[in-house]
XYZ file of C-alpha atoms in Angstrom:
323
model
C -4.400 40.508 -0.473
C -2.982 39.551 2.931
C -1.718 36.266 1.491
C -0.159 38.018 -1.504
C 1.575 40.445 0.853
C 2.855 37.551 2.956
C 4.380 35.859 -0.075
C 5.706 39.102 -1.544
C 7.617 39.741 1.678
C 9.441 36.446 1.190
C 9.162 33.050 2.842
C 11.587 30.891 4.807
C 12.493 27.469 3.460
C 12.626 24.643 5.975
C 14.942 22.430 3.886
C 17.215 22.720 0.906
C 15.348 22.072 -2.337
C 15.221 18.417 -3.488
C 16.804 17.031 -0.325
C 13.847 15.565 1.584
C 10.077 15.259 1.703
C 7.916 17.548 3.797
C 4.196 18.123 3.470
C 3.367 21.817 3.110
C -0.014 23.486 3.586
C 1.586 26.701 2.381
C 2.493 24.887 -0.823
C -1.153 24.002 -1.409
C -2.195 27.581 -0.703
C 0.268 28.698 -3.392
C -1.145 26.141 -5.836
C -4.646 27.445 -5.151
C -3.479 30.986 -5.809
C -1.961 29.886 -9.126
C -5.238 28.208 -10.133
C -7.160 31.415 -9.418
C -4.691 33.560 -11.358
C -4.564 31.288 -14.410
C -8.310 30.552 -14.565
C -9.469 34.053 -13.666
C -12.033 32.725 -11.170
C -12.073 31.986 -7.445
C -10.452 28.710 -6.444
C -13.747 27.500 -4.936
C -15.654 28.219 -8.169
C -13.001 26.542 -10.298
C -13.145 23.403 -8.156
C -16.936 23.338 -8.265
C -17.204 23.676 -12.052
C -14.176 21.625 -13.093
C -14.031 18.916 -10.428
C -17.094 18.634 -8.202
C -19.919 18.880 -10.749
C -18.262 16.569 -13.326
C -17.704 14.037 -10.525
C -21.305 14.276 -9.344
C -20.285 15.906 -6.055
C -23.065 18.475 -6.319
C -23.849 18.684 -2.593
C -20.233 19.160 -1.520
C -19.165 22.738 -0.857
C -16.376 24.840 0.601
C -19.015 27.222 1.974
C -20.644 26.258 5.262
C -23.734 28.353 4.525
C -24.503 26.167 1.496
C -24.725 23.020 3.622
C -28.083 22.468 5.411
C -27.627 22.372 9.184
C -29.575 19.130 9.530
C -26.940 17.244 7.496
C -23.816 19.123 8.589
C -21.635 17.503 11.251
C -20.433 19.709 14.085
C -16.680 19.656 14.697
C -15.119 19.389 18.153
C -11.734 19.839 19.776
C -10.683 17.989 22.929
C -9.096 19.827 25.847
C -8.566 18.845 29.480
C -11.946 20.413 30.199
C -13.612 18.095 27.684
C -15.024 18.416 24.180
C -15.574 21.934 22.908
C -17.413 22.810 19.723
C -15.134 24.332 17.099
C -16.316 27.518 15.384
C -16.959 27.248 11.660
C -13.881 28.037 9.562
C -14.402 30.461 6.701
C -12.897 30.042 3.244
C -9.721 31.915 2.410
C -6.259 31.699 0.910
C -5.579 28.363 2.611
C -8.817 26.719 1.454
C -6.873 24.672 -1.149
C -5.311 22.647 1.655
C -8.767 21.322 2.630
C -12.029 22.457 4.141
C -14.502 20.859 1.725
C -17.838 19.903 3.292
C -18.686 16.503 1.852
C -20.058 13.059 2.660
C -18.938 9.459 2.320
C -21.440 9.024 -0.521
C -20.007 11.886 -2.586
C -16.380 11.168 -1.722
C -16.917 7.649 -3.033
C -17.051 9.054 -6.563
C -13.767 10.863 -5.905
C -12.049 7.637 -4.832
C -13.636 5.750 -7.736
C -12.097 8.248 -10.163
C -8.620 7.373 -8.907
C -9.418 3.674 -8.863
C -10.327 3.931 -12.541
C -7.050 5.556 -13.590
C -5.315 8.928 -13.269
C -2.085 7.002 -12.689
C 0.231 10.022 -12.794
C -1.019 11.158 -9.377
C -0.421 7.713 -7.887
C 3.160 7.091 -9.026
C 5.827 7.446 -6.301
C 8.021 10.490 -6.880
C 9.614 11.031 -3.486
C 10.566 8.206 -1.119
C 9.626 8.968 2.485
C 10.596 5.915 4.519
C 10.570 2.135 4.740
C 9.317 0.530 7.932
C 8.747 -2.922 9.359
C 5.011 -3.325 9.931
C 4.145 -5.500 12.908
C 1.994 -8.571 12.428
C -1.718 -7.765 12.651
C -3.990 -10.670 13.546
C -3.228 -13.222 10.791
C -1.356 -10.722 8.568
C 2.354 -11.466 8.827
C 5.147 -9.009 9.644
C 6.174 -7.170 6.473
C 8.032 -4.226 4.932
C 6.035 -1.104 3.992
C 7.702 1.505 1.790
C 6.034 4.930 1.894
C 6.381 7.487 -0.903
C 4.655 10.645 -2.062
C 3.097 10.900 -5.496
C 1.347 13.951 -6.888
C -0.900 14.962 -4.006
C -1.274 11.394 -2.762
C 0.635 9.055 -0.462
C 1.649 5.634 -1.757
C 2.444 2.678 0.490
C 3.933 -0.461 -1.047
C 3.218 -3.328 1.329
C 5.371 -6.400 0.644
C 2.500 -8.673 1.653
C -0.673 -6.805 0.663
C 0.401 -4.709 -2.329
C 0.025 -1.008 -3.066
C -2.237 1.343 -1.122
C -2.893 4.943 -2.159
C -4.219 7.391 0.413
C -4.454 10.838 1.884
C -5.550 12.210 5.224
C -7.140 15.477 6.235
C -6.798 17.444 9.449
C -8.917 20.556 9.989
C -10.247 22.426 13.024
C -12.954 20.084 14.341
C -12.387 17.280 11.849
C -10.117 14.446 10.748
C -10.467 12.307 7.645
C -8.784 9.586 5.642
C -9.318 8.078 2.200
C -7.469 4.921 1.147
C -7.782 2.540 -1.773
C -6.166 -0.605 -3.137
C -6.056 -0.903 -6.920
C -5.504 -4.634 -7.171
C -8.617 -5.552 -5.183
C -10.662 -2.413 -6.066
C -11.509 -1.900 -2.391
C -11.490 1.562 -0.865
C -12.371 3.136 2.457
C -13.430 6.625 3.536
C -13.265 7.465 7.232
C -14.568 10.782 8.567
C -14.412 11.976 12.180
C -15.696 15.182 13.777
C -12.790 15.768 16.156
C -9.701 17.850 15.433
C -7.082 15.486 14.007
C -9.264 12.450 14.644
C -6.983 9.431 13.966
C -8.982 8.192 10.986
C -5.827 7.155 9.124
C -4.951 4.647 11.851
C -8.457 3.204 11.868
C -8.739 3.270 8.078
C -5.405 1.524 7.522
C -6.199 -1.279 9.978
C -9.613 -1.912 8.443
C -8.277 -1.810 4.878
C -5.469 -4.217 5.731
C -8.004 -6.755 6.951
C -10.324 -6.234 3.978
C -7.505 -6.665 1.457
C -6.079 -9.646 3.335
C -9.460 -11.399 3.247
C -9.895 -10.480 -0.421
C -6.517 -12.012 -1.268
C -7.389 -15.210 0.598
C -10.674 -15.510 -1.279
C -9.176 -14.425 -4.610
C -5.619 -15.789 -4.689
C -3.292 -14.536 -7.401
C -2.601 -16.855 -10.271
C 0.940 -18.066 -9.695
C 3.090 -17.659 -12.816
C 6.251 -19.778 -12.828
C 8.609 -20.594 -15.698
C 8.304 -24.151 -17.099
C 11.923 -24.841 -16.163
C 11.198 -23.780 -12.567
C 8.177 -26.084 -12.433
C 10.367 -28.933 -13.670
C 12.913 -28.109 -10.962
C 10.183 -28.287 -8.304
C 9.430 -31.854 -9.399
C 13.153 -32.628 -9.273
C 13.400 -31.392 -5.686
C 10.436 -33.551 -4.691
C 12.092 -36.548 -6.380
C 15.290 -35.919 -4.412
C 13.268 -35.823 -1.203
C 11.697 -39.179 -1.963
C 14.947 -40.772 -3.149
C 18.277 -38.999 -3.233
C 20.092 -39.305 -6.558
C 23.535 -37.715 -7.003
C 23.257 -37.939 -10.783
C 20.015 -35.957 -10.681
C 21.573 -33.461 -8.269
C 24.591 -33.060 -10.574
C 22.261 -32.313 -13.468
C 20.132 -29.741 -11.623
C 22.373 -28.081 -9.032
C 24.148 -24.855 -10.033
C 27.894 -24.672 -9.321
C 27.370 -22.768 -6.061
C 25.127 -25.338 -4.385
C 27.824 -27.700 -3.079
C 29.970 -24.699 -2.146
C 27.144 -23.204 -0.085
C 26.557 -26.509 1.709
C 28.569 -29.723 1.221
C 26.363 -32.280 -0.460
C 26.737 -34.895 2.248
C 25.605 -32.324 4.840
C 22.647 -31.285 2.677
C 21.594 -34.900 2.251
C 21.962 -35.629 5.982
C 19.887 -32.549 6.825
C 17.122 -33.689 4.482
C 17.085 -37.183 5.965
C 16.742 -35.657 9.427
C 13.802 -33.524 8.287
C 12.058 -36.455 6.570
C 12.436 -38.814 9.555
C 12.071 -41.817 7.260
C 8.811 -40.642 5.644
C 9.517 -40.861 1.918
C 6.012 -40.424 0.518
C 5.937 -36.811 -0.633
C 2.736 -35.047 -1.661
C 2.696 -31.431 -2.803
C 0.166 -29.036 -1.250
C -0.930 -27.286 -4.456
C -2.612 -24.383 -2.661
C 0.679 -23.502 -0.970
C 2.594 -22.643 -4.158
C 3.691 -18.998 -4.395
C 6.287 -17.179 -6.464
C 7.794 -13.705 -6.547
C 9.392 -14.176 -9.994
C 9.425 -16.686 -12.852
C 12.591 -18.226 -11.381
C 11.392 -18.493 -7.789
C 9.073 -20.940 -6.058
C 7.942 -21.449 -2.503
C 5.679 -24.315 -1.525
C 5.030 -27.035 1.014
C 4.810 -30.802 0.794
C 3.226 -33.296 3.118
C 5.386 -36.182 4.335
C 3.218 -38.418 6.453
C 1.804 -36.147 9.144
C 4.631 -33.654 8.736
C 4.517 -30.470 6.667
C 7.784 -29.471 4.972
C 8.418 -25.959 3.625
C 10.519 -25.559 0.465
C 11.904 -22.428 -1.191
C 13.899 -22.523 -4.413
C 15.598 -20.021 -6.705
C 16.893 -20.750 -10.191
C 20.160 -19.499 -11.703
C 20.123 -16.840 -14.475
C 21.903 -18.993 -17.091
C 20.284 -19.989 -20.402
C 19.218 -23.369 -19.016
C 18.525 -22.396 -15.403
C 19.543 -24.694 -12.594
C 18.818 -24.655 -8.877
C 21.057 -22.094 -7.169
C 19.250 -21.820 -3.840
C 17.297 -24.466 -1.980
C 15.920 -24.081 1.529
C 14.012 -26.975 3.076
C 12.699 -26.915 6.622
């Protein structure tokens, strides 16, 4: 009744509609109220019967009294005086924003449900920001684009792929769930401290797990036949320059971007007289059918090559970087 009165009196909007993203606990409280009105039952009962029991989360509960004390974690808050035990929070109008007592074991089934599908919740609807993620151990610097889906955050990592996640902050507790569809790995991190930084810990651990998974299970590189043929042409030009071959394979922009005599001189400087070229097959990567990036061994020297094909019917080399 107090919540209904609060809403009936009117609420203040923080932004103009459809202008920016902002997470709203009040929004989730309103959604919970709608669920109760439409279903005719309490939000907690609806969640138990429609979500928790079907997912096998039978020990999870919004009610503290239903959780045995010997398995219930005590929440704390940190002040200058030290750690202080947080009093138990009762259910209420804002329960839909969080407050479920659960365990890693039971939350695993929740994450597994999203891993198995339910794509509509994991599709980006609202862009939040794009950031440059610093290198982490042997994970290179990369761009991460963050978006919000339908109750879930989505992060598209240019190096590691798509992560889906959500965090929880509650008096005495902090939590984070994160999963990676491509590798099927997921992580659940729970902490019994108000706003415990589980998202920071969870993201770092997941990055390493996914990075190792990708190293052990490399993607199959798919490159167009014409691009593969062009790769062989580039290697032939490295071993023995041939203007006729270059004329046949270079797009019209190539000599405009770099005069051919300068390109040839630059290659000769890189090769240092070593003309025996051997491709490192494990190095081949591609972002599209018309793109290839790989390395070759020339004597004791490793040479990096990146190539992009033109969009014409019979594609030719329109970009070539060798270093």
